[in-house]
Tab-separated table of C-alpha atoms and ligand atoms in Angstrom:
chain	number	residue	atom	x	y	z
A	1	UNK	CA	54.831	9.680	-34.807
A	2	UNK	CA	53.483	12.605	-32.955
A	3	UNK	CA	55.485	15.262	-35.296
A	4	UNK	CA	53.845	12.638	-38.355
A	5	UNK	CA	50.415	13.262	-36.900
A	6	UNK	CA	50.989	17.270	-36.039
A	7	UNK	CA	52.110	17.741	-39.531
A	8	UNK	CA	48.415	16.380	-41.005
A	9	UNK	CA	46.675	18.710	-37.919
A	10	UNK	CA	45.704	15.125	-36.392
A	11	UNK	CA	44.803	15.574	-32.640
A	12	UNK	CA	46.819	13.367	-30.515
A	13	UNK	CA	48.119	12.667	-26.938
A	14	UNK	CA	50.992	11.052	-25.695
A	15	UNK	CA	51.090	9.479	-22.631
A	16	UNK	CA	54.148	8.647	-20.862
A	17	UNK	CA	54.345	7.060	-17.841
A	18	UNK	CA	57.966	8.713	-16.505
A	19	UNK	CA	59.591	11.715	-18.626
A	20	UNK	CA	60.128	11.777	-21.821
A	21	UNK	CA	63.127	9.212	-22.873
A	22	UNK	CA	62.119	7.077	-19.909
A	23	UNK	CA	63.669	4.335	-20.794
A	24	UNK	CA	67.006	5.900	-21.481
A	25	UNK	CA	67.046	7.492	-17.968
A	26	UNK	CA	66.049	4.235	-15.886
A	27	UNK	CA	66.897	0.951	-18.025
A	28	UNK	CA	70.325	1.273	-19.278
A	29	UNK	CA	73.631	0.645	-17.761
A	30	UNK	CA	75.961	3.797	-16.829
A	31	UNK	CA	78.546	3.625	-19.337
A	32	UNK	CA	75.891	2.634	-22.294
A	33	UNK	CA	76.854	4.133	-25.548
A	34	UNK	CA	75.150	4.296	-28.288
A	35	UNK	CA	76.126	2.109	-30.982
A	36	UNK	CA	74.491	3.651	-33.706
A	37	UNK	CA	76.719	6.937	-34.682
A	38	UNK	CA	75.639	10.326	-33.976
A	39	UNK	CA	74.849	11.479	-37.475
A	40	UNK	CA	73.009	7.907	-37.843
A	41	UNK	CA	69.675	9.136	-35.073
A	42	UNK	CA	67.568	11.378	-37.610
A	43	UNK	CA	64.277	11.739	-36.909
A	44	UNK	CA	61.573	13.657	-39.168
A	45	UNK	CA	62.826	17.714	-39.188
A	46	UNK	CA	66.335	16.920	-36.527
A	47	UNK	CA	69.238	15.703	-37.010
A	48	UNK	CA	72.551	15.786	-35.122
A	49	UNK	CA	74.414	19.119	-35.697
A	50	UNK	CA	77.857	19.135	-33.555
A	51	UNK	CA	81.002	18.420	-34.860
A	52	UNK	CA	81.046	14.743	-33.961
A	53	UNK	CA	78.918	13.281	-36.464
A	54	UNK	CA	80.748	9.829	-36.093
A	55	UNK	CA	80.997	9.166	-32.581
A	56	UNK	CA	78.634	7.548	-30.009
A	57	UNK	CA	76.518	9.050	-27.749
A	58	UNK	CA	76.464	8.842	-24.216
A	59	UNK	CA	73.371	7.865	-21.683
A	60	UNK	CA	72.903	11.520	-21.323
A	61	UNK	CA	73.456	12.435	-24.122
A	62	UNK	CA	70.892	10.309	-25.517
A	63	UNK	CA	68.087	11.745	-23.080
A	64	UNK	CA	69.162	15.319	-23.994
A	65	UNK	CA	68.439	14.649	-27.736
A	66	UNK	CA	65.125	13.097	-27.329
A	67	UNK	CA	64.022	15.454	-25.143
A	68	UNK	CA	65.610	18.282	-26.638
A	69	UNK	CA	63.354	16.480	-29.784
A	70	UNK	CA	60.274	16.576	-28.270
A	71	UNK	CA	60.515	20.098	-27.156
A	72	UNK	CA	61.118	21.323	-31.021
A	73	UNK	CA	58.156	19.767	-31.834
A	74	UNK	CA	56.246	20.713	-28.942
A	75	UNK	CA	55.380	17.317	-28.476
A	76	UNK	CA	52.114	16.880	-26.478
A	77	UNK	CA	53.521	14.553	-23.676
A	78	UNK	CA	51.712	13.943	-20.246
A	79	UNK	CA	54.231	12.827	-18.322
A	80	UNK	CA	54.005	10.637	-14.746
A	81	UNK	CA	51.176	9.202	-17.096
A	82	UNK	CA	50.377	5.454	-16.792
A	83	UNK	CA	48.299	3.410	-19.176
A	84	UNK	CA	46.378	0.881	-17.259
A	85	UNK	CA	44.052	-0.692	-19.899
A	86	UNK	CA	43.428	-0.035	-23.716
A	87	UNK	CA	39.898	-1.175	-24.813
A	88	UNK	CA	37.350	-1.326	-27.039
A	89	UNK	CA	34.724	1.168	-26.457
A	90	UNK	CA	31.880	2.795	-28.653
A	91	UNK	CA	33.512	4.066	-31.775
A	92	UNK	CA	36.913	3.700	-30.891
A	93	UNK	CA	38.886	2.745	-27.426
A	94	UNK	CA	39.050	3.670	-23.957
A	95	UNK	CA	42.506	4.360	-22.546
A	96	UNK	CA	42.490	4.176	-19.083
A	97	UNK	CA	45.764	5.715	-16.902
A	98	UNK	CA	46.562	6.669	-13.551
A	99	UNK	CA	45.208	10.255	-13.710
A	100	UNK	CA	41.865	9.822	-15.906
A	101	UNK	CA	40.696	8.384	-18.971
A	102	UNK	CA	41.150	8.931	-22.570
A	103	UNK	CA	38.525	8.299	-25.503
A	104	UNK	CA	39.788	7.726	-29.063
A	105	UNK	CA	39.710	6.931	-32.606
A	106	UNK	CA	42.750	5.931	-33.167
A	107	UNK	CA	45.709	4.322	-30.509
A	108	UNK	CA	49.498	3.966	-30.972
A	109	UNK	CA	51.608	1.567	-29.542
A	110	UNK	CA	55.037	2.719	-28.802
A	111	UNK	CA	55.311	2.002	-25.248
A	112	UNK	CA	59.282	0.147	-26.286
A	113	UNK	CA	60.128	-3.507	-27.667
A	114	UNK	CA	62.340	-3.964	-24.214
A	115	UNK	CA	60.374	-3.545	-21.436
A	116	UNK	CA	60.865	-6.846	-19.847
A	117	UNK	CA	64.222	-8.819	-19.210
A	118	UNK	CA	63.918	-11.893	-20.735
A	119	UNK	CA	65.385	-14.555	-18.295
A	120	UNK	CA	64.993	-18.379	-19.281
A	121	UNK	CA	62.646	-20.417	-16.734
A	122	UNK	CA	65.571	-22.645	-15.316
A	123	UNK	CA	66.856	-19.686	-13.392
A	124	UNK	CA	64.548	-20.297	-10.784
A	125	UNK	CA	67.176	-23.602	-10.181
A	126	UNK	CA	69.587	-21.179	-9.581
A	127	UNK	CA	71.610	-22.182	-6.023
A	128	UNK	CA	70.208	-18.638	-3.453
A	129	UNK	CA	74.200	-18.039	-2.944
A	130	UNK	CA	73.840	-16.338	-6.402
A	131	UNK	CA	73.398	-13.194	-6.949
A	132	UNK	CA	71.260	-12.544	-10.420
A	133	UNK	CA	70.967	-9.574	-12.450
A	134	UNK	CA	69.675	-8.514	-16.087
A	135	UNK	CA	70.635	-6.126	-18.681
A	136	UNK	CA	68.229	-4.039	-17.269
A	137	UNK	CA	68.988	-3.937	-13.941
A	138	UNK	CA	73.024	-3.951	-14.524
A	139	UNK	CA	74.021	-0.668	-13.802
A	140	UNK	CA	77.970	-0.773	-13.184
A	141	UNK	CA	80.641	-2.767	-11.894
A	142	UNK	CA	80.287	-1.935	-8.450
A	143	UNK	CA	76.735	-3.662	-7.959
A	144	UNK	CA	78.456	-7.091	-8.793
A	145	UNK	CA	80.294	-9.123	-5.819
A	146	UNK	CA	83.900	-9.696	-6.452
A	147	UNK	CA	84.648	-12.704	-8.124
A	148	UNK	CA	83.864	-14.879	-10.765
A	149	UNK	CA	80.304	-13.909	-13.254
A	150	UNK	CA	78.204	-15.581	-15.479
A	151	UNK	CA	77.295	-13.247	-18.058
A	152	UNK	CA	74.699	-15.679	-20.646
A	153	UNK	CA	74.143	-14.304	-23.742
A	154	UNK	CA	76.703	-12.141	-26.368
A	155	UNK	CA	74.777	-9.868	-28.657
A	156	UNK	CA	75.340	-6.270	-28.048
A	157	UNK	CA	74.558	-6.271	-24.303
A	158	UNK	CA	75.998	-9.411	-23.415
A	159	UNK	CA	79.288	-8.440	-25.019
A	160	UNK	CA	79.443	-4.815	-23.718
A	161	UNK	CA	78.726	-5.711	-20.085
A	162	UNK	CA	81.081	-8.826	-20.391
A	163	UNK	CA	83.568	-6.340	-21.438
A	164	UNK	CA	83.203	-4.184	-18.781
A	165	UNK	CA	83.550	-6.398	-15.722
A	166	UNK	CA	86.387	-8.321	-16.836
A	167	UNK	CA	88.036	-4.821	-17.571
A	168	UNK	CA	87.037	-4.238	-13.828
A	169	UNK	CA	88.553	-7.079	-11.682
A	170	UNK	CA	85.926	-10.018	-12.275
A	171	UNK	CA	86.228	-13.146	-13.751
A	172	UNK	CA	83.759	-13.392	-16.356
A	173	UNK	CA	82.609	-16.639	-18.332
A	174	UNK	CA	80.291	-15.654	-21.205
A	175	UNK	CA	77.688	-17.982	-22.496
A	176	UNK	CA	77.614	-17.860	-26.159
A	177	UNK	CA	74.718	-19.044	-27.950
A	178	UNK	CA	73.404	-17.191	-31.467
A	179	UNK	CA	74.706	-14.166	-31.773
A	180	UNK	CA	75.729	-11.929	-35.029
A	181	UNK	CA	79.849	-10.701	-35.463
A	182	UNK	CA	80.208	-7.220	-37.152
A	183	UNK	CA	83.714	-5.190	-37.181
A	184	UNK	CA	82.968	-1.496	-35.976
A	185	UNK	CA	84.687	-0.178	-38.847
A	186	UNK	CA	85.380	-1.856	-42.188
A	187	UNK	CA	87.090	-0.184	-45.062
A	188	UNK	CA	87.942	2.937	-43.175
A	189	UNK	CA	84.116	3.578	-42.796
A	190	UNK	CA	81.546	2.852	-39.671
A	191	UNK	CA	80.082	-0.108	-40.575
A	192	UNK	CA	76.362	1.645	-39.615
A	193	UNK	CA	77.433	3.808	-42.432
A	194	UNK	CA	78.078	0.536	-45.246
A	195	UNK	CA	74.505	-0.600	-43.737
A	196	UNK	CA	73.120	2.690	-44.522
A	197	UNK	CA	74.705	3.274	-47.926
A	198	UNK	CA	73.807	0.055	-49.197
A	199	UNK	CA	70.379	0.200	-48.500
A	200	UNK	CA	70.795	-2.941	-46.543
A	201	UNK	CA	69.069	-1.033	-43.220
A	202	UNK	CA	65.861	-0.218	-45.622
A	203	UNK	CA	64.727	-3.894	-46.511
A	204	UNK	CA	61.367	-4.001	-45.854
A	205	UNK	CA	59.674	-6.524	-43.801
A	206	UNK	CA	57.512	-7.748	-47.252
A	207	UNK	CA	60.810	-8.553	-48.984
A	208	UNK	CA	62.171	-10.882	-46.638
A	209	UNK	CA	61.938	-14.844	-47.408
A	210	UNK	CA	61.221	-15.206	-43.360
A	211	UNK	CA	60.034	-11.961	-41.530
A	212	UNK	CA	59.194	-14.225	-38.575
A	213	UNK	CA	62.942	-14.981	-38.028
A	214	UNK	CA	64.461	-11.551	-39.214
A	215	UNK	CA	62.425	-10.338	-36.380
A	216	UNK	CA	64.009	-12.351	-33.881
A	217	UNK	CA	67.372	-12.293	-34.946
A	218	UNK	CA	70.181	-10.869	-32.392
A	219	UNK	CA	71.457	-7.022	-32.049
A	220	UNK	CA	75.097	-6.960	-33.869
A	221	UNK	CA	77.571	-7.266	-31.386
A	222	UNK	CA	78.718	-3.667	-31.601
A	223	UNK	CA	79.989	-1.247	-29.063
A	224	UNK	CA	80.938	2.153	-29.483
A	225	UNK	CA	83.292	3.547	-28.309
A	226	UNK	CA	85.460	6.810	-28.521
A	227	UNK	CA	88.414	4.526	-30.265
A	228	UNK	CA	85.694	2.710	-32.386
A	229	UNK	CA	87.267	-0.603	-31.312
A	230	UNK	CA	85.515	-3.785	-32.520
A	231	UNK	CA	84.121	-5.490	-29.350
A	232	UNK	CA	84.002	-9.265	-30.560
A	233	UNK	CA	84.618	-12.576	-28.868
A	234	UNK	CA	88.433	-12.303	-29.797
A	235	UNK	CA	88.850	-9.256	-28.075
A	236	UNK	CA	86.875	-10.851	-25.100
A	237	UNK	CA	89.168	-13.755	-24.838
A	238	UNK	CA	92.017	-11.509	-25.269
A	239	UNK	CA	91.766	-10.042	-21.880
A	240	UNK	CA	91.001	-13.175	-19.954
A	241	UNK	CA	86.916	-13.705	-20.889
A	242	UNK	CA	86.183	-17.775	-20.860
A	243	UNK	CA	84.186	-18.955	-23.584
A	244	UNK	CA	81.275	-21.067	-23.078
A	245	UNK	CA	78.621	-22.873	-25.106
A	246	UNK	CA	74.870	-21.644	-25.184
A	247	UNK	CA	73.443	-21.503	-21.009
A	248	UNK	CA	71.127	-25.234	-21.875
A	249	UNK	CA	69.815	-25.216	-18.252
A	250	UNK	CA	70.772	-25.808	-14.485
A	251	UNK	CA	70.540	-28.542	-12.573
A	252	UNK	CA	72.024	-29.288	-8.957
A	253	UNK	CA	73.879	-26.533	-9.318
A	254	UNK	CA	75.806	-27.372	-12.332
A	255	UNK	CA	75.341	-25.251	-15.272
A	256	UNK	CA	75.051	-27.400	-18.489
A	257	UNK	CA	76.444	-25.757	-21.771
A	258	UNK	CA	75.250	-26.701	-25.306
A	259	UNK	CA	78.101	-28.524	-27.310
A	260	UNK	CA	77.375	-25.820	-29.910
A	261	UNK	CA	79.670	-23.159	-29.056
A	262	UNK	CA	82.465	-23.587	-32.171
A	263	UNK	CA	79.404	-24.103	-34.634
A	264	UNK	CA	77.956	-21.164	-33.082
A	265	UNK	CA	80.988	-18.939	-34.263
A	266	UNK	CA	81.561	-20.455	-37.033
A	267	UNK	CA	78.010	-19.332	-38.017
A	268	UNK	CA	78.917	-15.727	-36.971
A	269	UNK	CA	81.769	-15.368	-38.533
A	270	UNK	CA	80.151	-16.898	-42.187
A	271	UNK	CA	77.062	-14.557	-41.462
A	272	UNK	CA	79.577	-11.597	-41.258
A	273	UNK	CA	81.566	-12.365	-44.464
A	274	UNK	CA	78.232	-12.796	-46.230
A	275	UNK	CA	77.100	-8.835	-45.147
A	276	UNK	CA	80.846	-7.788	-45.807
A	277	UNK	CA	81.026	-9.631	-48.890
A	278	UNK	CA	77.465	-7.860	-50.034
A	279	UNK	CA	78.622	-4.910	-48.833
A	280	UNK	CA	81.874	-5.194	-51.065
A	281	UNK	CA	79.297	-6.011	-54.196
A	282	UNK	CA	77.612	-2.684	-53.306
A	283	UNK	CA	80.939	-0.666	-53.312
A	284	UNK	CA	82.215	-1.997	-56.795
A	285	UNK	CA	78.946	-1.295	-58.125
A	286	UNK	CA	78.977	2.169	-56.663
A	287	UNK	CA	82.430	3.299	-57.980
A	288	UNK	CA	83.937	2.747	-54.192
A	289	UNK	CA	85.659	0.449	-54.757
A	290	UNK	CA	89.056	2.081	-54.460
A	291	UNK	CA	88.827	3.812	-51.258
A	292	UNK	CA	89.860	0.799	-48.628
A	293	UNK	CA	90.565	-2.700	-49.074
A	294	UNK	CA	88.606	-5.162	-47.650
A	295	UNK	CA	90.415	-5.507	-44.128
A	296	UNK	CA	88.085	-8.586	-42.761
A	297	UNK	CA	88.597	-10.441	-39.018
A	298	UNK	CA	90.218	-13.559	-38.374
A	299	UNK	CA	88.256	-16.098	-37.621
A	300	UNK	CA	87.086	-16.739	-33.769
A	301	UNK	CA	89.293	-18.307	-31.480
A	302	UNK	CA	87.832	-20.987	-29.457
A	303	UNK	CA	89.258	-23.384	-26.917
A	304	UNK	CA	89.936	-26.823	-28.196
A	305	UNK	CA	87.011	-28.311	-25.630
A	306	UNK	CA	85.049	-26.014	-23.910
A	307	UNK	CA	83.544	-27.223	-20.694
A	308	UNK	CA	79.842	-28.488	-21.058
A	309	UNK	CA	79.163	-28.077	-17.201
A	310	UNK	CA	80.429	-26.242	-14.446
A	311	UNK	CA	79.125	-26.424	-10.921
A	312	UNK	CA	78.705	-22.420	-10.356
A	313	UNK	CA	79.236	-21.997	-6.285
A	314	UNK	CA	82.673	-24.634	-6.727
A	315	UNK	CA	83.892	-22.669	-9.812
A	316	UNK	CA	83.391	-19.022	-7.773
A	317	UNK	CA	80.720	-17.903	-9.668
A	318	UNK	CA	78.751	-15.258	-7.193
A	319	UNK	CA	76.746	-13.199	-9.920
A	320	UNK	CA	74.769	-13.883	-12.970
A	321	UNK	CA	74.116	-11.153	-15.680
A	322	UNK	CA	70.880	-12.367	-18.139
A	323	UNK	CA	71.680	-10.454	-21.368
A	324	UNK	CA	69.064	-12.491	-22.901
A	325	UNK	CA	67.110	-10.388	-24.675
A	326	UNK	CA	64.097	-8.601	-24.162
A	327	UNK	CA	60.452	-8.613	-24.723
A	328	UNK	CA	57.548	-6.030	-24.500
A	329	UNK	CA	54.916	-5.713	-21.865
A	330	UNK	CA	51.377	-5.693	-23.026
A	331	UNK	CA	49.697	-5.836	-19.674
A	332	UNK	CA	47.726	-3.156	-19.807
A	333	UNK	CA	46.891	-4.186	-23.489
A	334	UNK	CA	43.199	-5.459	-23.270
A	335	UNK	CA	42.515	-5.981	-26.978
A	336	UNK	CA	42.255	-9.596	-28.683
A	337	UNK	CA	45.591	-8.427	-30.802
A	338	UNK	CA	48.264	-11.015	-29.212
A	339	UNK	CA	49.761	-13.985	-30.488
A	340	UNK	CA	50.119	-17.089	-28.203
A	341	UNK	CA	53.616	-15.527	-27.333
A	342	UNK	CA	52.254	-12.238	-26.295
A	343	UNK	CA	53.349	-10.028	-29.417
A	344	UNK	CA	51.193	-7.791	-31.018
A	345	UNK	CA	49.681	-9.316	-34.202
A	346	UNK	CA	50.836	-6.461	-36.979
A	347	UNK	CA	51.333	-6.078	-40.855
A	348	UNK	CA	53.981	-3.624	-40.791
A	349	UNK	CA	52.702	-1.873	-37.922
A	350	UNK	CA	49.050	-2.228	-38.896
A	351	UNK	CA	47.359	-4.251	-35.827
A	352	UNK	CA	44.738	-6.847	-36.466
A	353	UNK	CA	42.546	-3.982	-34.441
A	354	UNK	CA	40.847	-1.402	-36.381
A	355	UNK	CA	42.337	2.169	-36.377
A	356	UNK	CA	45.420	1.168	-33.851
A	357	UNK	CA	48.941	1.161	-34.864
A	358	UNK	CA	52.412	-0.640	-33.366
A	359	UNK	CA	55.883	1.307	-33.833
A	360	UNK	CA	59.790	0.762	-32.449
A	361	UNK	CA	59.262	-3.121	-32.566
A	362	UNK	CA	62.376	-5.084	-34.584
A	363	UNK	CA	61.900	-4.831	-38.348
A	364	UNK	CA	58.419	-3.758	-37.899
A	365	UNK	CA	58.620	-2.395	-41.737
A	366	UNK	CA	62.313	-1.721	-41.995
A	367	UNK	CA	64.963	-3.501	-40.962
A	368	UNK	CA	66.233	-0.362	-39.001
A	369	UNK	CA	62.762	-0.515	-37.750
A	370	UNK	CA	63.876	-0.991	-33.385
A	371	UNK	CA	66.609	1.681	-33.988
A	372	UNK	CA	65.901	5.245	-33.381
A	373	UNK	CA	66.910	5.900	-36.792
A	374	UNK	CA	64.016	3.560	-37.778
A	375	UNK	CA	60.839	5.737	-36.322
A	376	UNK	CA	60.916	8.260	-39.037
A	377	UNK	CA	60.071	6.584	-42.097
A	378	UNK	CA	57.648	3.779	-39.912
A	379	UNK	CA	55.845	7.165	-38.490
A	380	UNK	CA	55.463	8.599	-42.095
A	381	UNK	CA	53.878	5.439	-43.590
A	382	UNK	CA	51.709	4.450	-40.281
A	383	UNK	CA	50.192	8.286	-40.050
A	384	UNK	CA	49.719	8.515	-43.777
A	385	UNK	CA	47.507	4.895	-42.540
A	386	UNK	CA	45.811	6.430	-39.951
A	387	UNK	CA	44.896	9.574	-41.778
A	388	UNK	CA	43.101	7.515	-44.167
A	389	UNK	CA	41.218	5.643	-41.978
A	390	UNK	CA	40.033	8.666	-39.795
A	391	UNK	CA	39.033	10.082	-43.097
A	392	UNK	CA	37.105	6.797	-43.762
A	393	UNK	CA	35.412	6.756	-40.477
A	394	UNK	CA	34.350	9.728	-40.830
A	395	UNK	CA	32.988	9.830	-44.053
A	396	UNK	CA	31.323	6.662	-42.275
A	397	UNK	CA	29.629	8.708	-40.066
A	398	UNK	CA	28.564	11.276	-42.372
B	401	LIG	C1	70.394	-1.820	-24.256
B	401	LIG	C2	69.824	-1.150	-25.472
B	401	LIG	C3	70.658	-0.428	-26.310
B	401	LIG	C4	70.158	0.181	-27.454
B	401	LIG	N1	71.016	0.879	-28.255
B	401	LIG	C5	70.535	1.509	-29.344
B	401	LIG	C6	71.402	2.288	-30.183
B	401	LIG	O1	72.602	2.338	-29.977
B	401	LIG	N2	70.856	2.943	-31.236
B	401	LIG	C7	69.519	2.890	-31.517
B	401	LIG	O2	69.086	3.526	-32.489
B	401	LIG	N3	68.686	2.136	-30.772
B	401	LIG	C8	69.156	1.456	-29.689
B	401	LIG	N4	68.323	0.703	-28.910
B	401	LIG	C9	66.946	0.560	-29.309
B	401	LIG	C10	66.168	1.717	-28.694
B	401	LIG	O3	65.607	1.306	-27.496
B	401	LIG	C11	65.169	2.180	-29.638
B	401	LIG	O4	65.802	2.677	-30.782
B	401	LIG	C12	64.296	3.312	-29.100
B	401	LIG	O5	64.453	3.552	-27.747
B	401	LIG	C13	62.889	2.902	-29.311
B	401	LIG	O6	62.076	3.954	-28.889
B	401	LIG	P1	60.597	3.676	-28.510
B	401	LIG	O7	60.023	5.018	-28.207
B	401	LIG	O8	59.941	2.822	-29.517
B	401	LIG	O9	60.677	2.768	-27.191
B	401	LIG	P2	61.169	3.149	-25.747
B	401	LIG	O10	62.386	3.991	-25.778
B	401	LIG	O11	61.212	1.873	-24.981
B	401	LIG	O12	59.999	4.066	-25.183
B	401	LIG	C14	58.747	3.546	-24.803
B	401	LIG	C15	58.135	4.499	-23.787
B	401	LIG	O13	56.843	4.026	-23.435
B	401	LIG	C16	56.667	4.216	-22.041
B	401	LIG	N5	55.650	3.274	-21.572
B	401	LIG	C17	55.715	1.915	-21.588
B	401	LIG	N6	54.581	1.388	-21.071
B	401	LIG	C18	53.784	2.422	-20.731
B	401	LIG	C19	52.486	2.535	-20.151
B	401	LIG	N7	51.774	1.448	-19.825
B	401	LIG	N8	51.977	3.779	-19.936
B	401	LIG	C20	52.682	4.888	-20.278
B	401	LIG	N9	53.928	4.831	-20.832
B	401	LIG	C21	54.462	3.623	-21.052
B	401	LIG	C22	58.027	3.981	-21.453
B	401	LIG	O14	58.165	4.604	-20.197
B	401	LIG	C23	58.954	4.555	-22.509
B	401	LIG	O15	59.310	5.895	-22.257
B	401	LIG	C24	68.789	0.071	-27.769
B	401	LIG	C25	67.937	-0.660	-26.922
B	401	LIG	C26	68.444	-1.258	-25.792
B	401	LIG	C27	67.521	-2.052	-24.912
């Protein structure tokens, strides 16, 4: 947004309350990849260069390219900069922060879509023996007791930290409830790359049937990984993983599990033929047809009768990961913008709040909208937006 708004001379600010890729250097677990490719992160005027344009970046590689970013745009970040209240003020808003205040026309929100672990209410039932940690605060095998782990939840994170402690020594049970199946690489190509090609990443938020529920639908379980392996629930059982049904609550200890857990994959695995089968549609139309045949996954394997409780301290459970999702923190956020559930009421970015502006949430206009392949084209649209209305307001004022 800031190179958007520098390219139409619009005065801006960021604030930021850490350095610049914050989140990258304090929220993520060590061994986090990305799972988007290299070539895939292209934002407006940069794009990868090296001579790994399919592999996966690490953490710090990750904070070296958005802040290598921001310094070739000479992004105008205050760092160590906290926002403590946004507000309506005379002809515009007040920003308040940690070291001063802020008038404005115009505000952007892009303070992240994954600021807070979400963790279900029922934890609080949890017996104290039990250790608890989130995706956030998961940083590497060593912080987790030996013994058996809960990990609840199997999109992306779920999945990849899963993977990970079984791989180190523990005994992990994963509770499975929705979550989305995708191969890594299908037909000799990344499947990012299909997505990409097939324009399937650039559906816009006005041209799905249900925007409400494409925005709340799970991260692909993807991984990557220098051997681009597919990291799925068959590869999970495969080295010793238990299977569970969706985490339904706690109650004297016991964990319940929904009865959903084979419907559940069965789901994932139709969901992923569908966007393979599309994606096969796409390459016969586009004369690629010839290059790979379809190579698609058997189906998932699941036990004949997977256990619906399990009392955790009995069955030598000591730790529980929450990879169940995340949500944003609007706090500081002191505008009459949020839905009952806290989210920012938006059209594509466009807040219900004159002159202020939402980016990096999930298919805020794009499907690749929460992916940092998504900013670019948001930014482009929202600052062409909020040129025109600081060109209305001030032909207002004239
Ligand atoms: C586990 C995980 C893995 C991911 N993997 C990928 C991937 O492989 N590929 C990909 O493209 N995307 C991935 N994403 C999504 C990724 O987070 C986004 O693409 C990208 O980081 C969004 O950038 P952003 O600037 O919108 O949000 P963020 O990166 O969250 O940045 C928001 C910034 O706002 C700051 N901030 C928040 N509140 C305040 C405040 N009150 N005052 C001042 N500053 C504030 C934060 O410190 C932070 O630096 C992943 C996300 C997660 C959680």
């Amino acid at each position: 947004m800031s190179r958007c708004l520098a390219e139409r001379s619009i005065d801006h600010v960021l604030l930021e309350r850490g350095e610049v890729a914050h989140t990258w250097r304090t929220e993520r677990w060590d061994s986090l990849r990305l799972l988007t490719p290299n070539w895939q992160s292209r934002l407006p005027g940069f794009r990868y260069d090296g001579n790994d344009p399919d592999g996966y970046r690490t953490l710090p590689e990750v904070v070296d390219f958005i802040a290598a970013y921001a310094k070739s745009i000479s992004a105008p970040v205050r760092t160590h900069t906290t926002v403590t209240s946004v507000r309506s003020a005379e002809s515009g808003y007040l920003v308040r922060t940690n070291r001063g205040d802020w008038r404005c026309q115009t505000v952007v929100l892009a303070s992240g879509a994954c600021n807070i672990a979400q963790v279900p209410g029922f934890a609080a039932r949890l017996p104290p023996s039990i250790a608890t940690l989130t995706a956030q605060s998961y940083r590497n095998p060593d912080q987790v007791a030996d013994g058996g782990v809960l990990v609840v939840g199997a999109s992306s994170s779920g999945t990849q930290i899963a993977h990970e402690l079984q791989r180190a020594g523990r005994a992990v049970t994963l509770a499975v409830g929705e979550h989305i199946r995708a191969p890594r690489v299908y037909r000799g190509k990344d499947l990012e790359w299909w997505m990409d090609a097939a324009g399937v990443l650039d559906e816009r938020y006005d041209q799905v049937d249900d925007i409400g529920r494409a925005r709340r639908v799970p991260s692909l379980q993807l991984a990557g990984t220098p051997d681009r392996s597919t990291l799925d629930l068959n590869v999970l059982s495969a080295i010793g993983v238990r299977l569970v049904g969706r985490l339904a609550g706690i109650a004297d200890g016991k964990a319940q599990f929904s009865g959903s857990l084979r419907n559940m994959c069965a789901l994932s695995d139709l969901k992923m033929r569908r966007l393979l089968d599309l994606l096969d549609e796409w390459a016969r139309a586009n004369g690629l047809d010839e290059t790979k045949p379809p190579d698609r996954l058997p189906p998932t394997r699941v036990e004949d009768s997977p256990p619906l409780g399990m009392d955790l301290v009995k069955s030598g459970i000591r730790t529980i990961v929450w990879a169940t999702g995340y949500r944003p923190d609007y706090s500081w956020l002191e505008l009459p913008v949020l839905d009952r559930k806290g989210m920012v009421r938006h059209d594509g970015g466009i807040v219900c709040a004159p002159g202020v502006y939402l980016m990096g949430m999930q298919f805020l206009r794009r499907r690749k909208s929460a992916l940092i392949d998504g900013a670019g084209d948001d930014a482009r649209d929202l600052s062409a937006h909020l040129a025109a209305y600081l060109n209305g307001a001030a032909r207002l004022r004239a």
